[in-house]
GROMACS .gro file of C-alpha atoms in nm:
model
  262
    1UNK     CA    1   0.517   1.933  -1.012
    2UNK     CA    2   0.777   1.921  -0.733
    3UNK     CA    3   0.784   1.639  -0.477
    4UNK     CA    4   0.643   1.869  -0.210
    5UNK     CA    5   0.371   1.998  -0.443
    6UNK     CA    6   0.288   1.641  -0.542
    7UNK     CA    7   0.237   1.529  -0.182
    8UNK     CA    8   0.032   1.840  -0.107
    9UNK     CA    9  -0.193   1.773  -0.408
   10UNK     CA   10  -0.244   1.412  -0.300
   11UNK     CA   11  -0.326   1.511   0.058
   12UNK     CA   12  -0.564   1.793  -0.035
   13UNK     CA   13  -0.739   1.592  -0.307
   14UNK     CA   14  -0.803   1.294  -0.081
   15UNK     CA   15  -0.918   1.517   0.200
   16UNK     CA   16  -1.174   1.653  -0.047
   17UNK     CA   17  -1.299   1.318  -0.178
   18UNK     CA   18  -1.265   1.116   0.144
   19UNK     CA   19  -1.632   1.066   0.233
   20UNK     CA   20  -1.741   0.973  -0.119
   21UNK     CA   21  -1.432   0.759  -0.172
   22UNK     CA   22  -1.519   0.560   0.139
   23UNK     CA   23  -1.874   0.519   0.015
   24UNK     CA   24  -1.794   0.425  -0.344
   25UNK     CA   25  -1.479   0.211  -0.328
   26UNK     CA   26  -1.532  -0.163  -0.283
   27UNK     CA   27  -1.447  -0.343   0.036
   28UNK     CA   28  -1.190  -0.623  -0.006
   29UNK     CA   29  -1.461  -0.886   0.038
   30UNK     CA   30  -1.626  -0.751  -0.279
   31UNK     CA   31  -1.313  -0.776  -0.493
   32UNK     CA   32  -1.257  -1.037  -0.763
   33UNK     CA   33  -1.140  -1.382  -0.650
   34UNK     CA   34  -0.781  -1.334  -0.767
   35UNK     CA   35  -0.737  -1.006  -0.579
   36UNK     CA   36  -0.876  -1.162  -0.262
   37UNK     CA   37  -0.651  -1.465  -0.306
   38UNK     CA   38  -0.336  -1.254  -0.337
   39UNK     CA   39  -0.427  -1.056  -0.025
   40UNK     CA   40  -0.484  -1.385   0.158
   41UNK     CA   41  -0.151  -1.522   0.035
   42UNK     CA   42   0.029  -1.208   0.154
   43UNK     CA   43  -0.135  -1.240   0.494
   44UNK     CA   44  -0.045  -1.608   0.521
   45UNK     CA   45   0.321  -1.546   0.433
   46UNK     CA   46   0.360  -1.256   0.675
   47UNK     CA   47   0.176  -1.440   0.953
   48UNK     CA   48   0.393  -1.750   0.907
   49UNK     CA   49   0.717  -1.548   0.902
   50UNK     CA   50   0.626  -1.372   1.228
   51UNK     CA   51   0.877  -1.091   1.171
   52UNK     CA   52   0.667  -0.801   1.295
   53UNK     CA   53   0.357  -0.592   1.227
   54UNK     CA   54   0.225  -0.488   0.889
   55UNK     CA   55   0.195  -0.130   0.767
   56UNK     CA   56  -0.089  -0.053   0.525
   57UNK     CA   57   0.055   0.251   0.347
   58UNK     CA   58  -0.196   0.482   0.184
   59UNK     CA   59  -0.464   0.305   0.384
   60UNK     CA   60  -0.744   0.549   0.298
   61UNK     CA   61  -1.055   0.485   0.506
   62UNK     CA   62  -0.906   0.162   0.640
   63UNK     CA   63  -1.110  -0.102   0.461
   64UNK     CA   64  -0.812  -0.313   0.355
   65UNK     CA   65  -0.641  -0.254   0.690
   66UNK     CA   66  -0.941  -0.404   0.866
   67UNK     CA   67  -0.952  -0.692   0.619
   68UNK     CA   68  -0.591  -0.781   0.698
   69UNK     CA   69  -0.668  -0.763   1.070
   70UNK     CA   70  -0.950  -1.008   1.004
   71UNK     CA   71  -0.695  -1.242   0.846
   72UNK     CA   72  -0.500  -1.243   1.171
   73UNK     CA   73  -0.233  -0.981   1.109
   74UNK     CA   74  -0.115  -0.716   1.356
   75UNK     CA   75  -0.160  -0.417   1.126
   76UNK     CA   76  -0.171  -0.039   1.134
   77UNK     CA   77  -0.267   0.213   0.867
   78UNK     CA   78  -0.081   0.523   0.751
   79UNK     CA   79  -0.222   0.783   0.514
   80UNK     CA   80  -0.121   1.126   0.389
   81UNK     CA   81  -0.480   1.253   0.419
   82UNK     CA   82  -0.594   1.352   0.771
   83UNK     CA   83  -0.955   1.321   0.662
   84UNK     CA   84  -0.903   0.962   0.546
   85UNK     CA   85  -0.740   0.877   0.877
   86UNK     CA   86  -1.032   1.032   1.065
   87UNK     CA   87  -1.277   0.816   0.871
   88UNK     CA   88  -1.070   0.505   0.942
   89UNK     CA   89  -1.055   0.584   1.313
   90UNK     CA   90  -1.427   0.656   1.338
   91UNK     CA   91  -1.555   0.337   1.182
   92UNK     CA   92  -1.394   0.111   1.440
   93UNK     CA   93  -1.589  -0.195   1.335
   94UNK     CA   94  -1.296  -0.414   1.233
   95UNK     CA   95  -1.487  -0.588   0.952
   96UNK     CA   96  -1.426  -0.551   0.581
   97UNK     CA   97  -1.743  -0.354   0.512
   98UNK     CA   98  -1.640  -0.072   0.739
   99UNK     CA   99  -1.308   0.083   0.798
  100UNK     CA  100  -1.133   0.069   1.128
  101UNK     CA  101  -1.045   0.169   1.473
  102UNK     CA  102  -1.054   0.482   1.682
  103UNK     CA  103  -0.710   0.425   1.829
  104UNK     CA  104  -0.402   0.630   1.749
  105UNK     CA  105  -0.064   0.485   1.657
  106UNK     CA  106   0.176   0.426   1.941
  107UNK     CA  107   0.339   0.738   2.073
  108UNK     CA  108   0.693   0.663   1.951
  109UNK     CA  109   0.587   0.604   1.592
  110UNK     CA  110   0.706   0.245   1.585
  111UNK     CA  111   0.379   0.129   1.436
  112UNK     CA  112   0.349  -0.185   1.644
  113UNK     CA  113  -0.015  -0.237   1.556
  114UNK     CA  114  -0.131  -0.242   1.917
  115UNK     CA  115  -0.492  -0.141   1.874
  116UNK     CA  116  -0.766  -0.237   2.117
  117UNK     CA  117  -0.921  -0.579   2.093
  118UNK     CA  118  -1.279  -0.625   1.977
  119UNK     CA  119  -1.545  -0.854   2.115
  120UNK     CA  120  -1.381  -1.151   1.940
  121UNK     CA  121  -1.045  -1.082   2.102
  122UNK     CA  122  -0.892  -0.966   1.775
  123UNK     CA  123  -0.678  -0.654   1.783
  124UNK     CA  124  -0.820  -0.374   1.577
  125UNK     CA  125  -0.587  -0.160   1.367
  126UNK     CA  126  -0.468   0.182   1.465
  127UNK     CA  127  -0.411   0.469   1.222
  128UNK     CA  128  -0.186   0.771   1.179
  129UNK     CA  129  -0.122   1.053   0.935
  130UNK     CA  130   0.211   1.015   0.759
  131UNK     CA  131   0.399   0.980   0.433
  132UNK     CA  132   0.550   0.670   0.275
  133UNK     CA  133   0.847   0.890   0.179
  134UNK     CA  134   0.952   0.896   0.548
  135UNK     CA  135   0.795   0.614   0.747
  136UNK     CA  136   0.767   0.668   1.124
  137UNK     CA  137   0.924   0.332   1.211
  138UNK     CA  138   1.271   0.219   1.305
  139UNK     CA  139   1.489   0.022   1.064
  140UNK     CA  140   1.371  -0.336   1.017
  141UNK     CA  141   1.059  -0.289   1.231
  142UNK     CA  142   0.800  -0.432   0.991
  143UNK     CA  143   0.719  -0.789   0.895
  144UNK     CA  144   0.516  -0.669   0.601
  145UNK     CA  145   0.416  -0.365   0.399
  146UNK     CA  146   0.104  -0.330   0.189
  147UNK     CA  147   0.097  -0.055  -0.076
  148UNK     CA  148  -0.244  -0.117  -0.232
  149UNK     CA  149  -0.322   0.124  -0.517
  150UNK     CA  150  -0.133   0.391  -0.325
  151UNK     CA  151   0.188   0.466  -0.520
  152UNK     CA  152   0.060   0.559  -0.867
  153UNK     CA  153   0.015   0.926  -0.774
  154UNK     CA  154   0.388   0.959  -0.705
  155UNK     CA  155   0.610   1.086  -0.987
  156UNK     CA  156   0.840   0.812  -1.122
  157UNK     CA  157   1.151   0.994  -1.000
  158UNK     CA  158   1.023   0.965  -0.641
  159UNK     CA  159   0.964   0.589  -0.653
  160UNK     CA  160   1.330   0.492  -0.585
  161UNK     CA  161   1.314   0.696  -0.264
  162UNK     CA  162   0.988   0.530  -0.160
  163UNK     CA  163   1.099   0.177  -0.246
  164UNK     CA  164   1.425   0.230  -0.057
  165UNK     CA  165   1.219   0.344   0.241
  166UNK     CA  166   1.011   0.026   0.215
  167UNK     CA  167   1.329  -0.180   0.226
  168UNK     CA  168   1.466   0.014   0.524
  169UNK     CA  169   1.149  -0.040   0.725
  170UNK     CA  170   1.112  -0.412   0.646
  171UNK     CA  171   1.281  -0.670   0.863
  172UNK     CA  172   1.525  -0.897   0.679
  173UNK     CA  173   1.300  -1.154   0.511
  174UNK     CA  174   0.999  -0.921   0.535
  175UNK     CA  175   0.742  -0.903   0.254
  176UNK     CA  176   0.606  -0.615   0.048
  177UNK     CA  177   0.281  -0.642  -0.145
  178UNK     CA  178   0.246  -0.367  -0.403
  179UNK     CA  179  -0.057  -0.343  -0.631
  180UNK     CA  180  -0.175  -0.076  -0.870
  181UNK     CA  181  -0.264   0.034  -1.218
  182UNK     CA  182   0.001   0.000  -1.489
  183UNK     CA  183   0.037   0.132  -1.842
  184UNK     CA  184   0.290   0.254  -2.095
  185UNK     CA  185   0.420   0.548  -1.896
  186UNK     CA  186   0.111   0.767  -1.925
  187UNK     CA  187   0.078   1.073  -1.706
  188UNK     CA  188  -0.290   1.135  -1.627
  189UNK     CA  189  -0.420   1.462  -1.484
  190UNK     CA  190  -0.786   1.420  -1.388
  191UNK     CA  191  -0.987   1.726  -1.298
  192UNK     CA  192  -1.258   1.533  -1.111
  193UNK     CA  193  -1.272   1.214  -0.907
  194UNK     CA  194  -1.546   1.068  -0.689
  195UNK     CA  195  -1.763   1.368  -0.774
  196UNK     CA  196  -1.512   1.632  -0.660
  197UNK     CA  197  -1.233   1.844  -0.811
  198UNK     CA  198  -0.884   1.701  -0.759
  199UNK     CA  199  -0.531   1.820  -0.831
  200UNK     CA  200  -0.325   1.500  -0.812
  201UNK     CA  201  -0.167   1.319  -1.106
  202UNK     CA  202  -0.146   0.949  -1.187
  203UNK     CA  203   0.162   0.786  -1.341
  204UNK     CA  204   0.099   0.453  -1.511
  205UNK     CA  205   0.436   0.281  -1.543
  206UNK     CA  206   0.495  -0.050  -1.721
  207UNK     CA  207   0.503  -0.349  -1.487
  208UNK     CA  208   0.856  -0.430  -1.603
  209UNK     CA  209   0.975  -0.087  -1.492
  210UNK     CA  210   0.818  -0.128  -1.148
  211UNK     CA  211   0.988  -0.467  -1.109
  212UNK     CA  212   1.319  -0.311  -1.210
  213UNK     CA  213   1.286  -0.029  -0.957
  214UNK     CA  214   1.199  -0.274  -0.680
  215UNK     CA  215   1.508  -0.477  -0.759
  216UNK     CA  216   1.728  -0.170  -0.767
  217UNK     CA  217   1.595  -0.076  -0.423
  218UNK     CA  218   1.704  -0.413  -0.283
  219UNK     CA  219   1.371  -0.597  -0.295
  220UNK     CA  220   1.341  -0.915  -0.500
  221UNK     CA  221   1.012  -1.000  -0.664
  222UNK     CA  222   0.888  -1.345  -0.568
  223UNK     CA  223   0.550  -1.320  -0.742
  224UNK     CA  224   0.405  -1.098  -1.013
  225UNK     CA  225   0.047  -1.104  -1.140
  226UNK     CA  226  -0.099  -0.891  -1.419
  227UNK     CA  227  -0.472  -0.856  -1.482
  228UNK     CA  228  -0.615  -0.713  -1.803
  229UNK     CA  229  -0.901  -0.462  -1.774
  230UNK     CA  230  -1.235  -0.633  -1.731
  231UNK     CA  231  -1.579  -0.569  -1.586
  232UNK     CA  232  -1.581  -0.203  -1.686
  233UNK     CA  233  -1.226  -0.133  -1.566
  234UNK     CA  234  -1.019   0.092  -1.794
  235UNK     CA  235  -0.667   0.000  -1.685
  236UNK     CA  236  -0.456  -0.308  -1.632
  237UNK     CA  237  -0.345  -0.397  -1.281
  238UNK     CA  238  -0.018  -0.550  -1.162
  239UNK     CA  239   0.048  -0.698  -0.820
  240UNK     CA  240   0.395  -0.775  -0.686
  241UNK     CA  241   0.502  -0.975  -0.383
  242UNK     CA  242   0.861  -0.883  -0.295
  243UNK     CA  243   1.098  -0.965  -0.014
  244UNK     CA  244   1.379  -0.786   0.159
  245UNK     CA  245   1.659  -1.044   0.158
  246UNK     CA  246   1.785  -1.186   0.480
  247UNK     CA  247   2.128  -1.076   0.595
  248UNK     CA  248   2.286  -1.370   0.410
  249UNK     CA  249   2.124  -1.293   0.074
  250UNK     CA  250   2.188  -1.044  -0.201
  251UNK     CA  251   1.956  -0.905  -0.465
  252UNK     CA  252   2.024  -0.897  -0.836
  253UNK     CA  253   1.877  -0.641  -1.079
  254UNK     CA  254   1.511  -0.663  -1.185
  255UNK     CA  255   1.414  -0.818  -0.854
  256UNK     CA  256   1.548  -1.170  -0.922
  257UNK     CA  257   1.637  -1.368  -0.610
  258UNK     CA  258   1.987  -1.516  -0.579
  259UNK     CA  259   2.059  -1.826  -0.787
  260UNK     CA  260   1.755  -1.780  -1.007
  261UNK     CA  261   1.837  -1.857  -1.372
  262UNK     CA  262   1.810  -1.568  -1.615
   0.00000   0.00000   0.00000
């Protein structure tokens, strides 16, 4: 499957499953304690750094985007599926049981997270259709990026392009949180998902390989958590917190920060 065909399959499949996906997938508040804690830690780090807004890439119906907004982050969502973005815009509630706002991204594509405020004075996220292969933001515009179960449909050969794009968009010192299913390099081709036919693929890379690719893209891994399948889950999950170095830092292979012993 070519890169273009891959992105088309992802877009069309998620357009097809969007409504049932939004209904069936858990809200962040229903996740296990560790997953919630890592999201909270990401939000705390990005909020404390104050380097810019957060992009939730592959945001789907906006549940996690809204959750991050609830944790005090200026955040916007980007998704390849127009139908997912429509669902996120329509919900507009700003809490973690619904999805998000009915605002569009800013007109110059800088993703500054300037949604309308809600009754509590909190800014609600805005959403746009777009691809993580070519983010609609200027260099260094983002204080944080969240890629939450949104990169495993990409073929492994496309990941260096995507990770390099993450680095380009992050401000020096900015933080990436990447979470998803991992495996031994399996390539999975489901015919059905969420009660509908789909045409995307899933690529389950080893966690070590993901860490290596992040490092090669110029992002050093500051935290890595792996969770074995439990509670009916079929696949292991790995979560990475990574930083783009500041202008005075360099990155070594495999995501190790400078001066870290091997």
